[in-house]
Amino acid sequence: EHRLVANPTLENKNCLFCGIIHMLVPVIDWNQLQYVSMNPSSAILESWYANADNWIQTIDNQEIESRKLVTNQAIIEAVTSLNPLSVLDLGCGEGWLSRALVERGMDVLGVDGIPALIENAQAKGVGRFQVASYRDIAQQGALAGQTFDAIVIN
């Protein structure tokens, strides 16, 4: 069971159980909340649309201690240990990993389904980025004809 934190100034709430922002609507009053009825894929995308700016700020300000101390470097080392020339960073978000890999001489394409994240990545000036959802890639061939030595899903 998920317990939710209500804040009347926000429409999305942090779940105390998993920490993820879930799409919520008020019911009767702020002490009673229910989930919006939508399929899980839609809920995840809606959450990312709603929280893209917060995520960008969190990553840019290095607010996640474990990422700063260990995780980011471990991911970079795992990819570089394979010596790929080309990498697809699938779900690249604001592009931190794509930029880090480009700085290490790799040809990287960062792809994400959230336009605000891709716009932010492009604004930072390093790397190639493209808006495409998993559905765009799987069903509509958004990356058709492109090959990569490695695919990173971080």
PDB file of C-alpha atoms in Angstrom:
ATOM      1  CA  GLU A   1       0.000   0.000   0.000  1.00  0.00           C
ATOM      2  CA  HIS A   2       1.306   3.457  -0.921  1.00  0.00           C
ATOM      3  CA  ARG A   3       1.030   6.319   1.553  1.00  0.00           C
ATOM      4  CA  LEU A   4       0.988   9.729  -0.073  1.00  0.00           C
ATOM      5  CA  VAL A   5       2.089  13.185   1.017  1.00  0.00           C
ATOM      6  CA  ALA A   6      -0.533  15.797   0.230  1.00  0.00           C
ATOM      7  CA  ASN A   7       0.460  19.357  -0.531  1.00  0.00           C
ATOM      8  CA  PRO A   8      -2.445  21.507  -1.697  1.00  0.00           C
ATOM      9  CA  THR A   9      -0.166  23.612  -3.911  1.00  0.00           C
ATOM     10  CA  LEU A  10       0.861  20.603  -6.019  1.00  0.00           C
ATOM     11  CA  GLU A  11      -1.147  18.213  -8.175  1.00  0.00           C
ATOM     12  CA  ASN A  12       1.489  15.466  -8.054  1.00  0.00           C
ATOM     13  CA  LYS A  13       2.580  13.941  -4.765  1.00  0.00           C
ATOM     14  CA  ASN A  14       5.640  12.045  -3.572  1.00  0.00           C
ATOM     15  CA  CYS A  15       4.822   8.537  -2.470  1.00  0.00           C
ATOM     16  CA  LEU A  16       6.305   7.782   0.963  1.00  0.00           C
ATOM     17  CA  PHE A  17       6.630   4.123  -0.018  1.00  0.00           C
ATOM     18  CA  CYS A  18       8.608   4.367  -3.242  1.00  0.00           C
ATOM     19  CA  GLY A  19       9.516   8.070  -3.568  1.00  0.00           C
ATOM     20  CA  ILE A  20       8.059   8.323  -7.074  1.00  0.00           C
ATOM     21  CA  ILE A  21       5.762  11.161  -8.053  1.00  0.00           C
ATOM     22  CA  HIS A  22       2.372   9.620  -8.825  1.00  0.00           C
ATOM     23  CA  MET A  23      -0.433  11.320 -10.709  1.00  0.00           C
ATOM     24  CA  LEU A  24      -3.161  12.088  -8.173  1.00  0.00           C
ATOM     25  CA  VAL A  25      -6.427  13.935  -7.995  1.00  0.00           C
ATOM     26  CA  PRO A  26      -8.060  15.367  -4.873  1.00  0.00           C
ATOM     27  CA  VAL A  27     -11.216  13.566  -3.736  1.00  0.00           C
ATOM     28  CA  ILE A  28     -13.504  15.313  -1.222  1.00  0.00           C
ATOM     29  CA  ASP A  29     -10.557  16.974   0.559  1.00  0.00           C
ATOM     30  CA  TRP A  30      -6.750  16.898   0.695  1.00  0.00           C
ATOM     31  CA  ASN A  31      -6.788  14.131   3.299  1.00  0.00           C
ATOM     32  CA  GLN A  32      -8.328  11.703   0.806  1.00  0.00           C
ATOM     33  CA  LEU A  33      -6.539  11.036  -2.476  1.00  0.00           C
ATOM     34  CA  GLN A  34      -6.873   8.463  -5.221  1.00  0.00           C
ATOM     35  CA  TYR A  35      -4.806   7.525  -8.234  1.00  0.00           C
ATOM     36  CA  VAL A  36      -5.860   8.750 -11.647  1.00  0.00           C
ATOM     37  CA  SER A  37      -7.067   5.783 -13.646  1.00  0.00           C
ATOM     38  CA  MET A  38      -4.575   5.294 -16.483  1.00  0.00           C
ATOM     39  CA  ASN A  39      -2.365   2.516 -17.746  1.00  0.00           C
ATOM     40  CA  PRO A  40       1.089   2.248 -16.152  1.00  0.00           C
ATOM     41  CA  SER A  41       2.958   3.460 -19.250  1.00  0.00           C
ATOM     42  CA  SER A  42       0.823   6.584 -19.459  1.00  0.00           C
ATOM     43  CA  ALA A  43       1.203   7.230 -15.743  1.00  0.00           C
ATOM     44  CA  ILE A  44       4.987   7.004 -15.982  1.00  0.00           C
ATOM     45  CA  LEU A  45       5.139   9.346 -18.976  1.00  0.00           C
ATOM     46  CA  GLU A  46       2.762  11.830 -17.343  1.00  0.00           C
ATOM     47  CA  SER A  47       4.899  11.783 -14.215  1.00  0.00           C
ATOM     48  CA  TRP A  48       8.047  12.541 -16.246  1.00  0.00           C
ATOM     49  CA  TYR A  49       6.277  15.351 -18.137  1.00  0.00           C
ATOM     50  CA  ALA A  50       5.176  16.856 -14.837  1.00  0.00           C
ATOM     51  CA  ASN A  51       8.547  16.487 -13.138  1.00  0.00           C
ATOM     52  CA  ALA A  52      11.123  17.080 -15.895  1.00  0.00           C
ATOM     53  CA  ASP A  53      12.210  20.462 -14.535  1.00  0.00           C
ATOM     54  CA  ASN A  54      12.584  19.087 -11.012  1.00  0.00           C
ATOM     55  CA  TRP A  55      14.666  16.180 -12.334  1.00  0.00           C
ATOM     56  CA  ILE A  56      16.923  18.508 -14.332  1.00  0.00           C
ATOM     57  CA  GLN A  57      17.522  20.654 -11.245  1.00  0.00           C
ATOM     58  CA  THR A  58      18.174  17.578  -9.091  1.00  0.00           C
ATOM     59  CA  ILE A  59      20.787  16.204 -11.505  1.00  0.00           C
ATOM     60  CA  ASP A  60      22.382  19.570 -12.308  1.00  0.00           C
ATOM     61  CA  ASN A  61      22.766  20.321  -8.592  1.00  0.00           C
ATOM     62  CA  GLN A  62      24.012  16.797  -7.778  1.00  0.00           C
ATOM     63  CA  GLU A  63      21.325  16.402  -5.121  1.00  0.00           C
ATOM     64  CA  ILE A  64      21.353  12.581  -5.090  1.00  0.00           C
ATOM     65  CA  GLU A  65      24.270  11.697  -2.860  1.00  0.00           C
ATOM     66  CA  SER A  66      24.651   8.084  -4.013  1.00  0.00           C
ATOM     67  CA  ARG A  67      24.900   9.172  -7.638  1.00  0.00           C
ATOM     68  CA  LYS A  68      27.505  11.786  -6.794  1.00  0.00           C
ATOM     69  CA  LEU A  69      29.616   9.439  -4.677  1.00  0.00           C
ATOM     70  CA  VAL A  70      29.377   6.124  -6.538  1.00  0.00           C
ATOM     71  CA  THR A  71      26.667   5.414  -9.083  1.00  0.00           C
ATOM     72  CA  ASN A  72      27.475   7.865 -11.885  1.00  0.00           C
ATOM     73  CA  GLN A  73      31.130   6.851 -12.022  1.00  0.00           C
ATOM     74  CA  ALA A  74      30.237   3.156 -11.841  1.00  0.00           C
ATOM     75  CA  ILE A  75      27.913   3.525 -14.841  1.00  0.00           C
ATOM     76  CA  ILE A  76      30.569   5.387 -16.832  1.00  0.00           C
ATOM     77  CA  GLU A  77      33.180   2.742 -15.989  1.00  0.00           C
ATOM     78  CA  ALA A  78      30.828  -0.105 -16.937  1.00  0.00           C
ATOM     79  CA  VAL A  79      30.226   1.401 -20.367  1.00  0.00           C
ATOM     80  CA  THR A  80      33.814   2.446 -21.058  1.00  0.00           C
ATOM     81  CA  SER A  81      35.096  -1.015 -20.071  1.00  0.00           C
ATOM     82  CA  LEU A  82      33.386  -2.356 -23.210  1.00  0.00           C
ATOM     83  CA  ASN A  83      35.298   0.100 -25.440  1.00  0.00           C
ATOM     84  CA  PRO A  84      32.305   0.945 -27.642  1.00  0.00           C
ATOM     85  CA  LEU A  85      32.755   3.444 -30.446  1.00  0.00           C
ATOM     86  CA  SER A  86      29.045   4.215 -30.631  1.00  0.00           C
ATOM     87  CA  VAL A  87      26.452   4.214 -27.858  1.00  0.00           C
ATOM     88  CA  LEU A  88      22.693   4.640 -27.667  1.00  0.00           C
ATOM     89  CA  ASP A  89      21.760   6.224 -24.331  1.00  0.00           C
ATOM     90  CA  LEU A  90      18.137   5.093 -24.155  1.00  0.00           C
ATOM     91  CA  GLY A  91      16.080   7.157 -21.724  1.00  0.00           C
ATOM     92  CA  CYS A  92      18.899   9.687 -21.493  1.00  0.00           C
ATOM     93  CA  GLY A  93      16.923  12.278 -19.557  1.00  0.00           C
ATOM     94  CA  GLU A  94      18.842  15.562 -19.381  1.00  0.00           C
ATOM     95  CA  GLY A  95      21.850  13.850 -20.977  1.00  0.00           C
ATOM     96  CA  TRP A  96      24.457  13.662 -18.215  1.00  0.00           C
ATOM     97  CA  LEU A  97      25.645  10.206 -19.257  1.00  0.00           C
ATOM     98  CA  SER A  98      25.642  11.010 -22.978  1.00  0.00           C
ATOM     99  CA  ARG A  99      27.836  14.040 -22.329  1.00  0.00           C
ATOM    100  CA  ALA A 100      30.205  12.051 -20.110  1.00  0.00           C
ATOM    101  CA  LEU A 101      30.622   9.387 -22.801  1.00  0.00           C
ATOM    102  CA  VAL A 102      31.143  11.960 -25.579  1.00  0.00           C
ATOM    103  CA  GLU A 103      33.890  13.508 -23.445  1.00  0.00           C
ATOM    104  CA  ARG A 104      35.536  10.078 -23.479  1.00  0.00           C
ATOM    105  CA  GLY A 105      35.539   9.981 -27.276  1.00  0.00           C
ATOM    106  CA  MET A 106      32.398   7.971 -28.010  1.00  0.00           C
ATOM    107  CA  ASP A 107      29.767   8.770 -30.617  1.00  0.00           C
ATOM    108  CA  VAL A 108      26.588   8.910 -28.512  1.00  0.00           C
ATOM    109  CA  LEU A 109      22.943   9.394 -29.373  1.00  0.00           C
ATOM    110  CA  GLY A 110      20.789  10.255 -26.358  1.00  0.00           C
ATOM    111  CA  VAL A 111      17.097   9.458 -26.757  1.00  0.00           C
ATOM    112  CA  ASP A 112      14.229  10.261 -24.417  1.00  0.00           C
ATOM    113  CA  GLY A 113      10.458  10.504 -24.773  1.00  0.00           C
ATOM    114  CA  ILE A 114      10.191  13.753 -22.811  1.00  0.00           C
ATOM    115  CA  PRO A 115      10.822  16.846 -24.974  1.00  0.00           C
ATOM    116  CA  ALA A 116      11.759  19.098 -22.021  1.00  0.00           C
ATOM    117  CA  LEU A 117      14.565  16.716 -21.045  1.00  0.00           C
ATOM    118  CA  ILE A 118      15.912  16.568 -24.602  1.00  0.00           C
ATOM    119  CA  GLU A 119      15.685  20.353 -24.980  1.00  0.00           C
ATOM    120  CA  ASN A 120      17.731  20.746 -21.803  1.00  0.00           C
ATOM    121  CA  ALA A 121      20.292  18.196 -22.994  1.00  0.00           C
ATOM    122  CA  GLN A 122      20.644  19.983 -26.342  1.00  0.00           C
ATOM    123  CA  ALA A 123      21.014  23.350 -24.627  1.00  0.00           C
ATOM    124  CA  LYS A 124      24.065  22.077 -22.777  1.00  0.00           C
ATOM    125  CA  GLY A 125      25.838  21.879 -26.130  1.00  0.00           C
ATOM    126  CA  VAL A 126      27.556  18.482 -26.091  1.00  0.00           C
ATOM    127  CA  GLY A 127      26.176  15.401 -27.837  1.00  0.00           C
ATOM    128  CA  ARG A 128      23.377  14.405 -30.167  1.00  0.00           C
ATOM    129  CA  PHE A 129      19.874  14.082 -28.754  1.00  0.00           C
ATOM    130  CA  GLN A 130      16.516  13.011 -30.141  1.00  0.00           C
ATOM    131  CA  VAL A 131      12.972  12.888 -28.769  1.00  0.00           C
ATOM    132  CA  ALA A 132      11.562   9.376 -29.157  1.00  0.00           C
ATOM    133  CA  SER A 133       9.520   7.236 -26.795  1.00  0.00           C
ATOM    134  CA  TYR A 134      10.035   3.510 -26.432  1.00  0.00           C
ATOM    135  CA  ARG A 135       6.867   3.070 -28.513  1.00  0.00           C
ATOM    136  CA  ASP A 136       8.320   5.345 -31.237  1.00  0.00           C
ATOM    137  CA  ILE A 137      11.411   3.169 -31.364  1.00  0.00           C
ATOM    138  CA  ALA A 138       9.702  -0.222 -31.150  1.00  0.00           C
ATOM    139  CA  GLN A 139       6.640   0.355 -33.314  1.00  0.00           C
ATOM    140  CA  GLN A 140       7.513   3.260 -35.584  1.00  0.00           C
ATOM    141  CA  GLY A 141      11.199   2.677 -36.259  1.00  0.00           C
ATOM    142  CA  ALA A 142      12.431   6.008 -34.850  1.00  0.00           C
ATOM    143  CA  LEU A 143      16.010   4.671 -34.930  1.00  0.00           C
ATOM    144  CA  ALA A 144      15.695   2.549 -38.069  1.00  0.00           C
ATOM    145  CA  GLY A 145      18.958   2.063 -39.911  1.00  0.00           C
ATOM    146  CA  GLN A 146      21.136   3.177 -37.013  1.00  0.00           C
ATOM    147  CA  THR A 147      23.522   0.769 -35.329  1.00  0.00           C
ATOM    148  CA  PHE A 148      25.313   1.030 -31.997  1.00  0.00           C
ATOM    149  CA  ASP A 149      28.100  -0.913 -30.317  1.00  0.00           C
ATOM    150  CA  ALA A 150      26.341  -0.546 -26.959  1.00  0.00           C
ATOM    151  CA  ILE A 151      22.958   0.476 -25.611  1.00  0.00           C
ATOM    152  CA  VAL A 152      22.758   1.967 -22.127  1.00  0.00           C
ATOM    153  CA  ILE A 153      19.487   2.105 -20.209  1.00  0.00           C
ATOM    154  CA  ASN A 154      20.250   3.947 -17.008  1.00  0.00           C
TER     155      ASN A 154
END
